[in-house]
Each structure stands twice: as structure tokens, then as C-alpha cells.
PDB file of C-alpha atoms in Angstrom:
ATOM      1  CA  UNK Z   1       0.000   0.000   0.000  1.00  0.00           C
ATOM      2  CA  UNK Z   2       1.004   3.552  -0.625  1.00  0.00           C
ATOM      3  CA  UNK Z   3      -0.641   5.624   2.087  1.00  0.00           C
ATOM      4  CA  UNK Z   4       0.015   9.218   3.008  1.00  0.00           C
ATOM      5  CA  UNK Z   5      -0.129  12.747   1.734  1.00  0.00           C
ATOM      6  CA  UNK Z   6       1.431  14.621  -1.155  1.00  0.00           C
ATOM      7  CA  UNK Z   7       0.875  18.316  -0.560  1.00  0.00           C
ATOM      8  CA  UNK Z   8      -2.896  18.525   0.068  1.00  0.00           C
ATOM      9  CA  UNK Z   9      -3.740  15.299  -1.765  1.00  0.00           C
ATOM     10  CA  UNK Z  10      -4.401  12.032   0.028  1.00  0.00           C
ATOM     11  CA  UNK Z  11      -2.548   9.020  -1.388  1.00  0.00           C
ATOM     12  CA  UNK Z  12      -4.189   5.631  -0.915  1.00  0.00           C
ATOM     13  CA  UNK Z  13      -3.154   3.075  -3.501  1.00  0.00           C
ATOM     14  CA  UNK Z  14      -2.912  -0.675  -3.423  1.00  0.00           C
ATOM     15  CA  UNK Z  15       0.360  -1.947  -4.896  1.00  0.00           C
ATOM     16  CA  UNK Z  16      -0.610  -5.633  -4.731  1.00  0.00           C
ATOM     17  CA  UNK Z  17      -4.177  -6.828  -4.194  1.00  0.00           C
ATOM     18  CA  UNK Z  18      -5.142 -10.489  -3.727  1.00  0.00           C
ATOM     19  CA  UNK Z  19      -8.642 -11.781  -2.965  1.00  0.00           C
ATOM     20  CA  UNK Z  20      -9.843 -15.239  -2.053  1.00  0.00           C
ATOM     21  CA  UNK Z  21     -13.166 -15.928  -3.779  1.00  0.00           C
ATOM     22  CA  UNK Z  22     -14.878 -19.296  -4.134  1.00  0.00           C
ATOM     23  CA  UNK Z  23     -11.719 -21.122  -3.048  1.00  0.00           C
ATOM     24  CA  UNK Z  24      -9.493 -19.442  -5.644  1.00  0.00           C
ATOM     25  CA  UNK Z  25      -6.830 -16.757  -5.241  1.00  0.00           C
ATOM     26  CA  UNK Z  26      -7.559 -13.744  -7.435  1.00  0.00           C
ATOM     27  CA  UNK Z  27      -4.694 -11.436  -8.348  1.00  0.00           C
ATOM     28  CA  UNK Z  28      -6.535  -8.119  -8.747  1.00  0.00           C
ATOM     29  CA  UNK Z  29      -3.632  -5.659  -8.886  1.00  0.00           C
ATOM     30  CA  UNK Z  30       0.127  -5.889  -9.298  1.00  0.00           C
ATOM     31  CA  UNK Z  31       2.119  -2.674  -9.664  1.00  0.00           C
ATOM     32  CA  UNK Z  32       5.455  -4.368  -8.954  1.00  0.00           C
ATOM     33  CA  UNK Z  33       8.088  -5.979 -11.151  1.00  0.00           C
ATOM     34  CA  UNK Z  34       7.488  -9.239  -9.278  1.00  0.00           C
ATOM     35  CA  UNK Z  35       5.161 -12.062 -10.298  1.00  0.00           C
ATOM     36  CA  UNK Z  36       3.036 -12.997  -7.261  1.00  0.00           C
ATOM     37  CA  UNK Z  37       1.135 -15.645  -9.250  1.00  0.00           C
ATOM     38  CA  UNK Z  38       4.353 -17.558  -9.952  1.00  0.00           C
ATOM     39  CA  UNK Z  39       5.412 -17.113  -6.322  1.00  0.00           C
ATOM     40  CA  UNK Z  40       2.151 -18.814  -5.308  1.00  0.00           C
ATOM     41  CA  UNK Z  41       2.809 -21.683  -7.749  1.00  0.00           C
ATOM     42  CA  UNK Z  42       6.291 -22.137  -6.269  1.00  0.00           C
ATOM     43  CA  UNK Z  43       4.645 -22.359  -2.828  1.00  0.00           C
ATOM     44  CA  UNK Z  44       2.463 -25.219  -4.059  1.00  0.00           C
ATOM     45  CA  UNK Z  45      -0.753 -23.482  -5.125  1.00  0.00           C
ATOM     46  CA  UNK Z  46      -2.171 -25.172  -8.249  1.00  0.00           C
ATOM     47  CA  UNK Z  47      -2.300 -22.887 -11.296  1.00  0.00           C
ATOM     48  CA  UNK Z  48      -6.031 -23.580 -11.684  1.00  0.00           C
ATOM     49  CA  UNK Z  49      -6.587 -22.060  -8.225  1.00  0.00           C
ATOM     50  CA  UNK Z  50      -5.062 -18.719  -9.265  1.00  0.00           C
ATOM     51  CA  UNK Z  51      -7.143 -16.301 -11.339  1.00  0.00           C
ATOM     52  CA  UNK Z  52      -5.643 -13.215 -12.945  1.00  0.00           C
ATOM     53  CA  UNK Z  53      -8.477 -10.835 -12.119  1.00  0.00           C
ATOM     54  CA  UNK Z  54      -6.402  -8.001 -13.544  1.00  0.00           C
ATOM     55  CA  UNK Z  55      -6.868  -9.573 -16.989  1.00  0.00           C
ATOM     56  CA  UNK Z  56     -10.116  -9.164 -18.904  1.00  0.00           C
ATOM     57  CA  UNK Z  57     -12.310 -12.287 -18.558  1.00  0.00           C
ATOM     58  CA  UNK Z  58     -12.004 -13.161 -22.260  1.00  0.00           C
ATOM     59  CA  UNK Z  59      -8.180 -13.138 -21.991  1.00  0.00           C
ATOM     60  CA  UNK Z  60      -7.929 -15.447 -18.984  1.00  0.00           C
ATOM     61  CA  UNK Z  61      -8.349 -18.580 -21.088  1.00  0.00           C
ATOM     62  CA  UNK Z  62      -5.037 -17.757 -22.771  1.00  0.00           C
ATOM     63  CA  UNK Z  63      -3.074 -17.576 -19.508  1.00  0.00           C
ATOM     64  CA  UNK Z  64      -1.526 -20.492 -17.649  1.00  0.00           C
ATOM     65  CA  UNK Z  65      -3.887 -19.880 -14.726  1.00  0.00           C
ATOM     66  CA  UNK Z  66      -7.517 -20.471 -13.762  1.00  0.00           C
ATOM     67  CA  UNK Z  67     -10.417 -18.810 -15.512  1.00  0.00           C
ATOM     68  CA  UNK Z  68     -12.876 -18.871 -12.577  1.00  0.00           C
TER      69      UNK Z  68
END
């Protein structure tokens, strides 16, 4: 999270956002150079249990991850 103030403007931004919905891990936001989905796979999470929510639904079928 980026949280704070810049001059008179409030900053509140999620850098990485993961949700758990219907037993699957949804990657909703990733503003890093890292790949949290692959980190989860390396920890033993099956690819089908990871959904790239940051991708449009019609594109998810072309990823190596779940489609929900």
C-alpha cells in the first residue's frame, strides 16, 4: 500500500491486491516488477486455483492460470 499525503492530496493506492473468492486466489492488482502468481505456484498453489483478475475475462483462457 502507498498511504500518506502529497501536498494537500491524500494518497491511498494498493500496490498488490489479492482476494480469495470461491476457493481461488484472485490477483486483482500488481504494480510491482514481481510475479506474485508464480510465487504462489512455487509455494504449491495449483495454477487452476489462481485467477488473474487483472486480466479481462475473455483473456484469462489464454493464460496459464484459472479462468474462474
